[in-house]
mmCIF file of C-alpha atoms and ligand atoms in Angstrom:
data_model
loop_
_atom_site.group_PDB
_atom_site.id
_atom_site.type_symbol
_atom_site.label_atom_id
_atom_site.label_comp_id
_atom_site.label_asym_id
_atom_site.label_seq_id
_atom_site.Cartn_x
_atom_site.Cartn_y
_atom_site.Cartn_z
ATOM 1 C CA UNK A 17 -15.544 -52.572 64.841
ATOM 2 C CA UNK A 18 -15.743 -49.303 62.895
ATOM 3 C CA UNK A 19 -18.713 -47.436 64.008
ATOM 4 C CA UNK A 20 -19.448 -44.681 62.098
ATOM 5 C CA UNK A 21 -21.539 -42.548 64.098
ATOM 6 C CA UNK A 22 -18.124 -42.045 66.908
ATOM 7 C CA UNK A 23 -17.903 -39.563 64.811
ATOM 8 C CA UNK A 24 -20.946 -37.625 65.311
ATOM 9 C CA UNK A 25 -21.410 -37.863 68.489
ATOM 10 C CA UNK A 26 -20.993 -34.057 69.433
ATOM 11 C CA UNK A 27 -20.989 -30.178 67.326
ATOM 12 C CA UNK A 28 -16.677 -30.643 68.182
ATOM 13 C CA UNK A 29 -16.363 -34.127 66.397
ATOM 14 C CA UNK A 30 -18.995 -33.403 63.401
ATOM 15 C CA UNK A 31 -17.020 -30.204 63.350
ATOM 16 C CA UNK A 32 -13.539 -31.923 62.772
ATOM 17 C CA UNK A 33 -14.757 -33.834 60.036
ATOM 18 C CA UNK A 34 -16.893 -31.717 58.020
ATOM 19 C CA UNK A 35 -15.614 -32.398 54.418
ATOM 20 C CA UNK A 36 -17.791 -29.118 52.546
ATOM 21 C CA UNK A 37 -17.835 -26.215 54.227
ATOM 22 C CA UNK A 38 -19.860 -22.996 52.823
ATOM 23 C CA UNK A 39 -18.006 -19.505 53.218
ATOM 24 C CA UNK A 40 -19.432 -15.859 51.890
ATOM 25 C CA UNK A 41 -16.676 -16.414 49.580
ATOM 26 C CA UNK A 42 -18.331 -18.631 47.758
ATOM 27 C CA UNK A 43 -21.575 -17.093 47.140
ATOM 28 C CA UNK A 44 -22.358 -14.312 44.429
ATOM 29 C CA UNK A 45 -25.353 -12.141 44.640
ATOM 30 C CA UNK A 46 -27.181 -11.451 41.277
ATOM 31 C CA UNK A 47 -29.317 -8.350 41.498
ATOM 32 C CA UNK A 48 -32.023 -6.702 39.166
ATOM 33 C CA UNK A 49 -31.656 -2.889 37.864
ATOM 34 C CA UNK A 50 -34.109 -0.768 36.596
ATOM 35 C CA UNK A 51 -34.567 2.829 35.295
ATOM 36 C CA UNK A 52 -36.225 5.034 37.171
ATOM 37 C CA UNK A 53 -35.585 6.925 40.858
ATOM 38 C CA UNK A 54 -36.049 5.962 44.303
ATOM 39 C CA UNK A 55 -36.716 2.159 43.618
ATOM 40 C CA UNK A 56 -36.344 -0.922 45.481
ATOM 41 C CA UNK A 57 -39.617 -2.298 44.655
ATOM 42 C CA UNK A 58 -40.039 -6.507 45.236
ATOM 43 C CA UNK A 59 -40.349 -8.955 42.459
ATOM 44 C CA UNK A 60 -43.933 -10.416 42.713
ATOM 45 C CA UNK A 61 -42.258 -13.454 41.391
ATOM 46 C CA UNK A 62 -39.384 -13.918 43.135
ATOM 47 C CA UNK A 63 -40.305 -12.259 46.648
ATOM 48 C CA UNK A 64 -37.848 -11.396 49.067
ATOM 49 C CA UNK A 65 -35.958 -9.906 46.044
ATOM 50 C CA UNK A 66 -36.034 -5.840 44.799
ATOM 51 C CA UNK A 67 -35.587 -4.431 41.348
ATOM 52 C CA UNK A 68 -33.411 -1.291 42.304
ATOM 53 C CA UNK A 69 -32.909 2.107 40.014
ATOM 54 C CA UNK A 70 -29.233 3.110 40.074
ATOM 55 C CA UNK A 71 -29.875 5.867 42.435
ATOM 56 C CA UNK A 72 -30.584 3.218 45.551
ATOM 57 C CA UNK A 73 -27.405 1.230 44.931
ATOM 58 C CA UNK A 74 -25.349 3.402 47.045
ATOM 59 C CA UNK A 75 -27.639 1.975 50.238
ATOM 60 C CA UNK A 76 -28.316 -1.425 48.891
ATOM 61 C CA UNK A 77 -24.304 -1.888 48.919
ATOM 62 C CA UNK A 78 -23.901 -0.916 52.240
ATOM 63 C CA UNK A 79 -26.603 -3.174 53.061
ATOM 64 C CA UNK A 80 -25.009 -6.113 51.319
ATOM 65 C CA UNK A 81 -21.905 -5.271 52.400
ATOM 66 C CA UNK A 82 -23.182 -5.532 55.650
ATOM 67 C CA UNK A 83 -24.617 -9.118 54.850
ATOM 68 C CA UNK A 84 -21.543 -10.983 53.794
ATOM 69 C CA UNK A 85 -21.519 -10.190 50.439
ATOM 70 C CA UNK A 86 -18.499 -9.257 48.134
ATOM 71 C CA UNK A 87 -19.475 -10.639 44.996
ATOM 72 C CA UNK A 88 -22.530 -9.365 42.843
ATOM 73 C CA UNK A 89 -23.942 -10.384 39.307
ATOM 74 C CA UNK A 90 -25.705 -7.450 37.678
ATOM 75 C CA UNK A 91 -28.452 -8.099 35.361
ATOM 76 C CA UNK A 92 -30.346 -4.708 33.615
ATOM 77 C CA UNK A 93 -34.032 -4.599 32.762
ATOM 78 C CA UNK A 94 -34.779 -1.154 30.780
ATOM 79 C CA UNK A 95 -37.939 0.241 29.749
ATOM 80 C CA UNK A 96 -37.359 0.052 26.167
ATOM 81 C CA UNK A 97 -35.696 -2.595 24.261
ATOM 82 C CA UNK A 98 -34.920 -2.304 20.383
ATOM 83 C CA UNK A 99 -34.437 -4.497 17.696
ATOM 84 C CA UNK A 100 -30.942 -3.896 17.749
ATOM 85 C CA UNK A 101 -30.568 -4.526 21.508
ATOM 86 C CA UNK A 102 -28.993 -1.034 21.996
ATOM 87 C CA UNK A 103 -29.488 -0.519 25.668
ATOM 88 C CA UNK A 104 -27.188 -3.914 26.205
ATOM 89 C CA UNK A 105 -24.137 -1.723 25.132
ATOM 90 C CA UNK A 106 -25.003 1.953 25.596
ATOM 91 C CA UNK A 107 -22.402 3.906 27.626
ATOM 92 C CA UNK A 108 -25.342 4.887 29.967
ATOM 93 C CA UNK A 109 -27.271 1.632 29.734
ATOM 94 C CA UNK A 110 -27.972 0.415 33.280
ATOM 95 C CA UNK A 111 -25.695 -2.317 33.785
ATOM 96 C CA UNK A 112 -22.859 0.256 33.031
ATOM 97 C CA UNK A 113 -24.525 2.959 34.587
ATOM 98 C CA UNK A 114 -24.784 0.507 37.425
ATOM 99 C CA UNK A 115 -21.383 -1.154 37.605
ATOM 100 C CA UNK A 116 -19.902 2.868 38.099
ATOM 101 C CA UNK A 117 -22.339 3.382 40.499
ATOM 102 C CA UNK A 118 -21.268 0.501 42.683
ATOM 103 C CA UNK A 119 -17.745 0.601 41.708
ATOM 104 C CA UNK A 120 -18.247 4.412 43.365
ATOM 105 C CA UNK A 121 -19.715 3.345 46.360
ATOM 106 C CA UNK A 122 -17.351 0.431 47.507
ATOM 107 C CA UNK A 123 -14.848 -0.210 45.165
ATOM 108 C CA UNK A 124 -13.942 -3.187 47.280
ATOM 109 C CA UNK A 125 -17.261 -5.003 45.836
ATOM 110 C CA UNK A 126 -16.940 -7.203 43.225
ATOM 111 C CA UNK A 127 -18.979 -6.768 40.120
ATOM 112 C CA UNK A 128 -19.568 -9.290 37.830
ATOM 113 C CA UNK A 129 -21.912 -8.405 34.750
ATOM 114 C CA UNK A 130 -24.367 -11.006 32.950
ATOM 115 C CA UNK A 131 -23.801 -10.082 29.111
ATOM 116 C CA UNK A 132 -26.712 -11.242 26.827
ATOM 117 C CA UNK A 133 -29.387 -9.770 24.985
ATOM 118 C CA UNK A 134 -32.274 -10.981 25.854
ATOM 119 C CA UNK A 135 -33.079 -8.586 28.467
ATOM 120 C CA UNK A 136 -32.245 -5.729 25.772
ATOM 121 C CA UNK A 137 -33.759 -6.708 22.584
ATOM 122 C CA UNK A 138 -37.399 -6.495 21.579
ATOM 123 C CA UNK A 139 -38.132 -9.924 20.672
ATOM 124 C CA UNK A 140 -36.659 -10.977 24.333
ATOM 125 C CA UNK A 141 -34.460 -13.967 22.217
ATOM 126 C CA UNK A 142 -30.712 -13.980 23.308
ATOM 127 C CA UNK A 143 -29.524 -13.532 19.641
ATOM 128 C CA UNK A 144 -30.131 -12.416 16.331
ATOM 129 C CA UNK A 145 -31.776 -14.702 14.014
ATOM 130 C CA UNK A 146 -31.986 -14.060 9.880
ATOM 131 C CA UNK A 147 -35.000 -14.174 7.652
ATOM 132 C CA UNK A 148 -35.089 -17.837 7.866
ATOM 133 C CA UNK A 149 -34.929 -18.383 11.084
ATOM 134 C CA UNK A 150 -31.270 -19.343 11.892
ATOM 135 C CA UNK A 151 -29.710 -17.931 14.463
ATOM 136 C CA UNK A 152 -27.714 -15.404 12.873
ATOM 137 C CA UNK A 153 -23.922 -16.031 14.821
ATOM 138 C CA UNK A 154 -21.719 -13.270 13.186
ATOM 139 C CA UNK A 155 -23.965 -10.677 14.203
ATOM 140 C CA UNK A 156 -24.877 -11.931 17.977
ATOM 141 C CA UNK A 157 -21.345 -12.157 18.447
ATOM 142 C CA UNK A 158 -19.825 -9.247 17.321
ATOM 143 C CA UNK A 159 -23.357 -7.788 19.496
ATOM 144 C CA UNK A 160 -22.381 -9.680 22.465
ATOM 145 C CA UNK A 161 -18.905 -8.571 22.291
ATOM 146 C CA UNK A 162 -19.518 -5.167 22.182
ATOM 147 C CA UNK A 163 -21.950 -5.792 25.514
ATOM 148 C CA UNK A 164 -19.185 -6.979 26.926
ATOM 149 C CA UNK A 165 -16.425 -4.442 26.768
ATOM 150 C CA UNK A 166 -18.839 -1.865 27.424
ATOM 151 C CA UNK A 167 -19.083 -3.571 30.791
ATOM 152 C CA UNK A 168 -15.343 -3.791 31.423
ATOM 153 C CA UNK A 169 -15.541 0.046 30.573
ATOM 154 C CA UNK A 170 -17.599 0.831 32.724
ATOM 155 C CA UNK A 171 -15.735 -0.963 35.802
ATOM 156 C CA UNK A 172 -16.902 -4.160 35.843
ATOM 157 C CA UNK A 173 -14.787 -6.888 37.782
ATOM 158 C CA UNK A 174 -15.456 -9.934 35.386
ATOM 159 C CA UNK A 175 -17.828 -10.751 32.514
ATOM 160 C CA UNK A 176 -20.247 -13.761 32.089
ATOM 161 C CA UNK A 177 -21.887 -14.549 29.090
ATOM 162 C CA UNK A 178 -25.076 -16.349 29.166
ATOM 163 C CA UNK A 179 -25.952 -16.389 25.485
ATOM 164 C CA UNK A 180 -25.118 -19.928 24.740
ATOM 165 C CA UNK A 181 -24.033 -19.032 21.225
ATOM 166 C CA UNK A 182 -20.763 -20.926 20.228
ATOM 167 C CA UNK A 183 -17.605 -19.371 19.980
ATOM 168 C CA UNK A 184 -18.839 -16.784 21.922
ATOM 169 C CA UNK A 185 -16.005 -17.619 24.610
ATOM 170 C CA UNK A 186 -13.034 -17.027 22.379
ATOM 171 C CA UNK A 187 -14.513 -14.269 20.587
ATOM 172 C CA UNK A 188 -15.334 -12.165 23.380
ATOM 173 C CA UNK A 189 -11.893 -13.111 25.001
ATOM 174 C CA UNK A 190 -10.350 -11.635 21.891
ATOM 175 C CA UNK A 191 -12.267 -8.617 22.088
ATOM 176 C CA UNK A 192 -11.592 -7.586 25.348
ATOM 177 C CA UNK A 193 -8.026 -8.029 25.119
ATOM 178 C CA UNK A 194 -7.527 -5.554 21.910
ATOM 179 C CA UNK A 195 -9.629 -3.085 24.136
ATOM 180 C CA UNK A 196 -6.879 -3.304 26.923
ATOM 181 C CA UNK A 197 -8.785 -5.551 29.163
ATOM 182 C CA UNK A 198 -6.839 -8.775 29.170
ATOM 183 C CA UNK A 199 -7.050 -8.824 32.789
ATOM 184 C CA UNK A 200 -10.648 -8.980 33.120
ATOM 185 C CA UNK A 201 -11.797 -12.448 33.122
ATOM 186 C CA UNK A 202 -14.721 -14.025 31.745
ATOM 187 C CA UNK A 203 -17.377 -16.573 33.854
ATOM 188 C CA UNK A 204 -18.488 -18.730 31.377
ATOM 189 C CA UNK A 205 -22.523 -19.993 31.381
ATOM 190 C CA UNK A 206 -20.893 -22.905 29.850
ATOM 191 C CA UNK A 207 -23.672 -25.985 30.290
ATOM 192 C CA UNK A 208 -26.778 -23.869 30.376
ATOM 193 C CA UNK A 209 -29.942 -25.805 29.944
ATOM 194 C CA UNK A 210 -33.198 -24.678 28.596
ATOM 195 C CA UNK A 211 -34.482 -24.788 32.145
ATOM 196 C CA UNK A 212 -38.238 -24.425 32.871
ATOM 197 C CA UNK A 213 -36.550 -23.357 36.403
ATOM 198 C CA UNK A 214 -35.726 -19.628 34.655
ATOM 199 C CA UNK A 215 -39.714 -18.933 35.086
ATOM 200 C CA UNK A 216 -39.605 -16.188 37.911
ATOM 201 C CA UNK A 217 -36.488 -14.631 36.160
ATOM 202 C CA UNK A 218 -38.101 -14.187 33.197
ATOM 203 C CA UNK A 219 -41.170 -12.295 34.696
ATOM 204 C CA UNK A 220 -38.145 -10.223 37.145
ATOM 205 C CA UNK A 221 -36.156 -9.508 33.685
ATOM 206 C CA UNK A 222 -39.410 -8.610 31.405
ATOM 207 C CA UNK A 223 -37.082 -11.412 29.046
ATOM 208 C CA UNK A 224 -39.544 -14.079 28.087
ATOM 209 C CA UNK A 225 -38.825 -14.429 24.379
ATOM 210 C CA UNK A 226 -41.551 -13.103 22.338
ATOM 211 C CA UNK A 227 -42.376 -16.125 19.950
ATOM 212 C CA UNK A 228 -40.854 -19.766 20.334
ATOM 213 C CA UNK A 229 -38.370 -20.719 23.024
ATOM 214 C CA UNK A 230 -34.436 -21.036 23.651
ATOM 215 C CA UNK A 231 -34.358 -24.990 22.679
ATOM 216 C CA UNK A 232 -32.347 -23.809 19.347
ATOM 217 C CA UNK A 233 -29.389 -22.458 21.692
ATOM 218 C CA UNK A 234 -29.650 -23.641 25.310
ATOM 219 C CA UNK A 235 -28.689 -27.442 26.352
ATOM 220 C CA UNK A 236 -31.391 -29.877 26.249
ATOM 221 C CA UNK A 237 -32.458 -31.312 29.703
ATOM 222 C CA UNK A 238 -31.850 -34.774 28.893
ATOM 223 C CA UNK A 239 -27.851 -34.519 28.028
ATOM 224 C CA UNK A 240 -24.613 -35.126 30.196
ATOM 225 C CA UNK A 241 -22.277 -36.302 27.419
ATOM 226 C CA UNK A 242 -22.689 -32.691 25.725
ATOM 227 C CA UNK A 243 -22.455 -30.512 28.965
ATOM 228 C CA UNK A 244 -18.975 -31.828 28.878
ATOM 229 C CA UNK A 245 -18.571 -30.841 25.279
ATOM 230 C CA UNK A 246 -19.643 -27.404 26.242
ATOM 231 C CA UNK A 247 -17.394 -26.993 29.411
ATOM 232 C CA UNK A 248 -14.242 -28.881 26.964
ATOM 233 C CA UNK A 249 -14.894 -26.251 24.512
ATOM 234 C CA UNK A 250 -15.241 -22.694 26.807
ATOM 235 C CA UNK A 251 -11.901 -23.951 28.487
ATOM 236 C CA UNK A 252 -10.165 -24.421 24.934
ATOM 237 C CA UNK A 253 -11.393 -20.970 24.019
ATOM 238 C CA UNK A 254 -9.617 -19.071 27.408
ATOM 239 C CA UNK A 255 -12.725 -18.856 29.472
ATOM 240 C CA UNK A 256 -11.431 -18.573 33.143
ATOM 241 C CA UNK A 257 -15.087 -19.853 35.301
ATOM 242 C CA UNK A 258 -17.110 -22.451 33.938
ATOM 243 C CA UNK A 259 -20.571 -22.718 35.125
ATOM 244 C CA UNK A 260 -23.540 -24.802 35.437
ATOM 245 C CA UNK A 261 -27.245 -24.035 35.310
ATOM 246 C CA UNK A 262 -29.054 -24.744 37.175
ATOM 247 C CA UNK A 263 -27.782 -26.317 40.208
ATOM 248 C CA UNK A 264 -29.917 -28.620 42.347
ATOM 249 C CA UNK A 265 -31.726 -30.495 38.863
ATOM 250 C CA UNK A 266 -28.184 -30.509 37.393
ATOM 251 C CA UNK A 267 -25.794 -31.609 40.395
ATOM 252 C CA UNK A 268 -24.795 -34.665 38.482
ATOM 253 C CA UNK A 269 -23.593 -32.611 35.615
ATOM 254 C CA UNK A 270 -21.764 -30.387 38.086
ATOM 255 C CA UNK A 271 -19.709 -33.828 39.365
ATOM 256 C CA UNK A 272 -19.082 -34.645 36.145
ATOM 257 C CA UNK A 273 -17.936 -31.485 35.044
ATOM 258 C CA UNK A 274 -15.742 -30.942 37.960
ATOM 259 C CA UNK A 275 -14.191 -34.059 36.630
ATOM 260 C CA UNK A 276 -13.160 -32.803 33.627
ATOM 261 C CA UNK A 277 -12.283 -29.106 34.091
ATOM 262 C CA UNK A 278 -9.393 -27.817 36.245
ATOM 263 C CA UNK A 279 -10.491 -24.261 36.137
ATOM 264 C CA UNK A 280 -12.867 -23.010 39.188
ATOM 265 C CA UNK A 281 -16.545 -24.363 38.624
ATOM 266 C CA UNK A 282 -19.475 -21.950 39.409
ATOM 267 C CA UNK A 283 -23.043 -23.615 39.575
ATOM 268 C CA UNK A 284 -26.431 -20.740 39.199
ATOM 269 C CA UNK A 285 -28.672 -21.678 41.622
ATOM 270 C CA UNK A 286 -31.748 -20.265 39.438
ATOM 271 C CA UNK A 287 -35.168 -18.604 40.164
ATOM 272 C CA UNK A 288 -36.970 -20.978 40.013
ATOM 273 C CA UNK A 289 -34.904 -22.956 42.826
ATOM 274 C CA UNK A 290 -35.124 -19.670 44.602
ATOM 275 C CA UNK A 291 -38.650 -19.717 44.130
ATOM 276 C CA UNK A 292 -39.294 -23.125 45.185
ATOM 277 C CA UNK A 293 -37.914 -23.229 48.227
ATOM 278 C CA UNK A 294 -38.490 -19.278 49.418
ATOM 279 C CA UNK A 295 -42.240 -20.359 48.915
ATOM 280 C CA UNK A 296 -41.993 -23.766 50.991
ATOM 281 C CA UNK A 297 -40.184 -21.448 53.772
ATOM 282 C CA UNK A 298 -42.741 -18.944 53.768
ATOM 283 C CA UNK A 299 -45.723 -21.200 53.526
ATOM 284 C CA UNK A 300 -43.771 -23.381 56.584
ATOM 285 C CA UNK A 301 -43.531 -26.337 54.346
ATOM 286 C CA UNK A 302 -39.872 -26.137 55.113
ATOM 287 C CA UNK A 303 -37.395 -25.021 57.632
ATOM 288 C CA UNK A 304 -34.574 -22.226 56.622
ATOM 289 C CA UNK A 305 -31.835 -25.377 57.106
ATOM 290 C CA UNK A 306 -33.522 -26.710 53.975
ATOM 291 C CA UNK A 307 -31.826 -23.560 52.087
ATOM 292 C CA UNK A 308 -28.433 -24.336 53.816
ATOM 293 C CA UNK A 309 -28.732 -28.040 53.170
ATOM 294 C CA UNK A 310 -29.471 -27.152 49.103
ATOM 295 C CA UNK A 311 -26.945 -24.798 48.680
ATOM 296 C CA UNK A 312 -24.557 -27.246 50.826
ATOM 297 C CA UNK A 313 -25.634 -30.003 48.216
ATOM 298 C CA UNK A 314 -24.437 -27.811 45.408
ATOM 299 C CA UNK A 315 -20.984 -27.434 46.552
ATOM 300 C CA UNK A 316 -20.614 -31.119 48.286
ATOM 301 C CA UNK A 317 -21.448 -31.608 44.337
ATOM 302 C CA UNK A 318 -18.486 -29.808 42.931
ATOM 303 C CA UNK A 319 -19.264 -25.958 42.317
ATOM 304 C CA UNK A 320 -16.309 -23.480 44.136
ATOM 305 C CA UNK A 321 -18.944 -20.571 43.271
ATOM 306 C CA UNK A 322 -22.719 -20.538 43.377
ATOM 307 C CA UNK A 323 -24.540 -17.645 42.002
ATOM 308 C CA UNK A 324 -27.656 -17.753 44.845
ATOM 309 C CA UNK A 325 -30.292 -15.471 45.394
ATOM 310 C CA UNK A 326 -30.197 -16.696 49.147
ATOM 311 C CA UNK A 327 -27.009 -14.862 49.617
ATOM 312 C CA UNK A 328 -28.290 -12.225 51.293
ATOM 313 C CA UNK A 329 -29.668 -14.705 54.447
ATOM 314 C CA UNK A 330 -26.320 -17.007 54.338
ATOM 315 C CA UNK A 331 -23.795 -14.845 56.807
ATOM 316 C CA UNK A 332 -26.945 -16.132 59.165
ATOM 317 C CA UNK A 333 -27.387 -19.473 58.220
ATOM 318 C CA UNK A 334 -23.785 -20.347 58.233
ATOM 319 C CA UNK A 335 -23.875 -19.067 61.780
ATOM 320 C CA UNK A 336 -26.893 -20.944 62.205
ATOM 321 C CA UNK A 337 -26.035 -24.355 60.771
ATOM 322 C CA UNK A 338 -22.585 -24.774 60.537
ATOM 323 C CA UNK A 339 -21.773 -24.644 64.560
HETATM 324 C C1 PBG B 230 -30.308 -14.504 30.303
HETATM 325 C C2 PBG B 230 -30.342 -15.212 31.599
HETATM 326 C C3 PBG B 230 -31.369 -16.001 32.142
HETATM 327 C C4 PBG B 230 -30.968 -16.330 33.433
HETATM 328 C C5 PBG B 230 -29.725 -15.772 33.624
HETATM 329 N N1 PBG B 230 -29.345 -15.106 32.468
HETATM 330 C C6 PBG B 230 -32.688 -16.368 31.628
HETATM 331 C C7 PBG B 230 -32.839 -17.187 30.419
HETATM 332 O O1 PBG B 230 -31.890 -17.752 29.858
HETATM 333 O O2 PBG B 230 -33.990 -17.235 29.986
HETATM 334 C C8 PBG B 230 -31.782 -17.123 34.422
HETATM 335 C C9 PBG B 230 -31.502 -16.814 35.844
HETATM 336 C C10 PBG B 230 -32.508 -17.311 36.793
HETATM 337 O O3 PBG B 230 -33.495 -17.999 36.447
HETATM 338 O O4 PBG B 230 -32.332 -17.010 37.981
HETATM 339 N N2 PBG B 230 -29.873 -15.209 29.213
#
């Protein structure tokens, strides 16, 4: 008779046939920056994280070095934002400003920046629109392409565009290659759904849009079929990650996807997520294996890289939970 629990009878034998195993390889840290000195100051909606000014990165590296982590996403939230979304791709905008700073520290830390607008530009939308109310695709391109090689000039590791607009891919691909940086590569936020899950990150990036909502660019909730459009398209037009967001209400679209792309897969495990099960922890709702057994789920699902906000307590619960 084949009885399947002979093989669970002990750590050794569950051990031996563990088929998903997670590694501080596979985890990438986004993290907040804002102007100012001396900050690290908590996000009231996402606690447990900090909003940092460029000046503390030097000891928040060390720190995360210290953690595990090798990989960070950098996301900027300036004072002022224009029309023109200026501080996305100023030389001394904070992302850049940040990515040097880092880059200075430990070079050995890999820096991935997030290039949109929304945290830049007044109305808080991640694109231009014109008068009537199109989104305006020449212009948030040749925008989001300039974010981007300002990034790679500052230093950064890798780009990822979380814009949604199409063609973005190819375009920015393009543009970093006549700028000399055909060796950075580009994480594509390829199936990115107009997720009520972004709700803390929105209040930690100041980016809710100003009037209406992102339905006109991000994926609607209720579609598969086109997520594999999406993915089909950013690996026609050179993108080098694809990536899924969110994770945990999207893990069937992260199977599927797996299915059909051959290039690494990367799954955003998104504030809200974060959020949700922080809270539950805190509140003792939950034990901390539920945070090991979620971000487990998401790469038993298919994702090679999850962007987590729990990266910073994973060396631990690896320790903890994988034995
Ligand atoms: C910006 C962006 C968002 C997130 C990552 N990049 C917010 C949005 O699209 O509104 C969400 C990340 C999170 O919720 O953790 N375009």
């Amino acid at each position: 008779m084949l009885l399947p629990t002979r093989l669970r009878k002990n750590n050794a034998i569950r051990a031996l046939v563990r088929e998903t195993h997670l590694s501080m390889n596979d985890v990438v840290y986004p993290i907040f920056i804002v102007d100012g000195k001396g900050i690290k100051r908590e996000i009231p909606s996402m606690k447990g994280q900090y909003h940092y000014s460029v000046d503390m990165l030097e000891e928040a590296v060390a720190d995360f070095s210290a953690k595990g982590i090798g990989y960070l996403l950098l996301f900027g939230v300036p004072d002022q934002k224009d029309a023109e979304a200026t501080p996305a791709f100023a030389e001394e905008g904070l992302v850049q400003q940040a990515t040097r700073a880092i880059k200075k520290a430990d070079p050995n830390m890999y820096v991935i920046t997030d290039v949109c607008l929304c945290e830049y530009k007044s109305d808080g939308h991640c694109c231009f629109f014109n008068e009537d109310g199109a989104i305006n695709r020449e212009r948030s391109l040749e925008t989001l392409c300039r974010v981007a090689v300002s990034h790679a000039e500052a230093g950064a590791d890798m780009v990822a565009p979380s814009d949604m607009m199409d063609e973005r891919i190819g375009q920015i691909r393009e543009a970093l290659d006549l700028a000399g940086y055909e060796n950075i590569p580009i994480m594509a936020y390829s199936a990115k759904y107009a997720s009520a899950f972004y709700g803390p990150f929105r209040d930690a990036a100041n980016s809710a849009p100003a009037f209406g909502d992102r339905k006109a660019y991000q994926m609607d909730p209720a579609n598969a079929e086109e997520a594999l459009k999406e993915i089909a398209l950013d690996i026609q037009e050179n993108a080098d990650i694809v990536m899924v967001k969110p994770a945990m209400p999207y893990l069937d679209i992260l199977a599927k996807g797996k299915e059909i792309s051959y290039l690494p897969m990367a799954a955003y495990q998104v504030s809200g997520e974060y959020a949700m099960l922080q809270n539950a922890v805190d509140q003792g709702l939950l034990d901390e294996k539920a945070l090991f057994e979620a971000l487990l789920s998401i790469k038993r699902a298919g994702a090679d890289i999850i962007l987590t906000y729990f990266a910073p307590v994973l060396q631990d619960l690896i320790k903890e939970y994988q034995a």
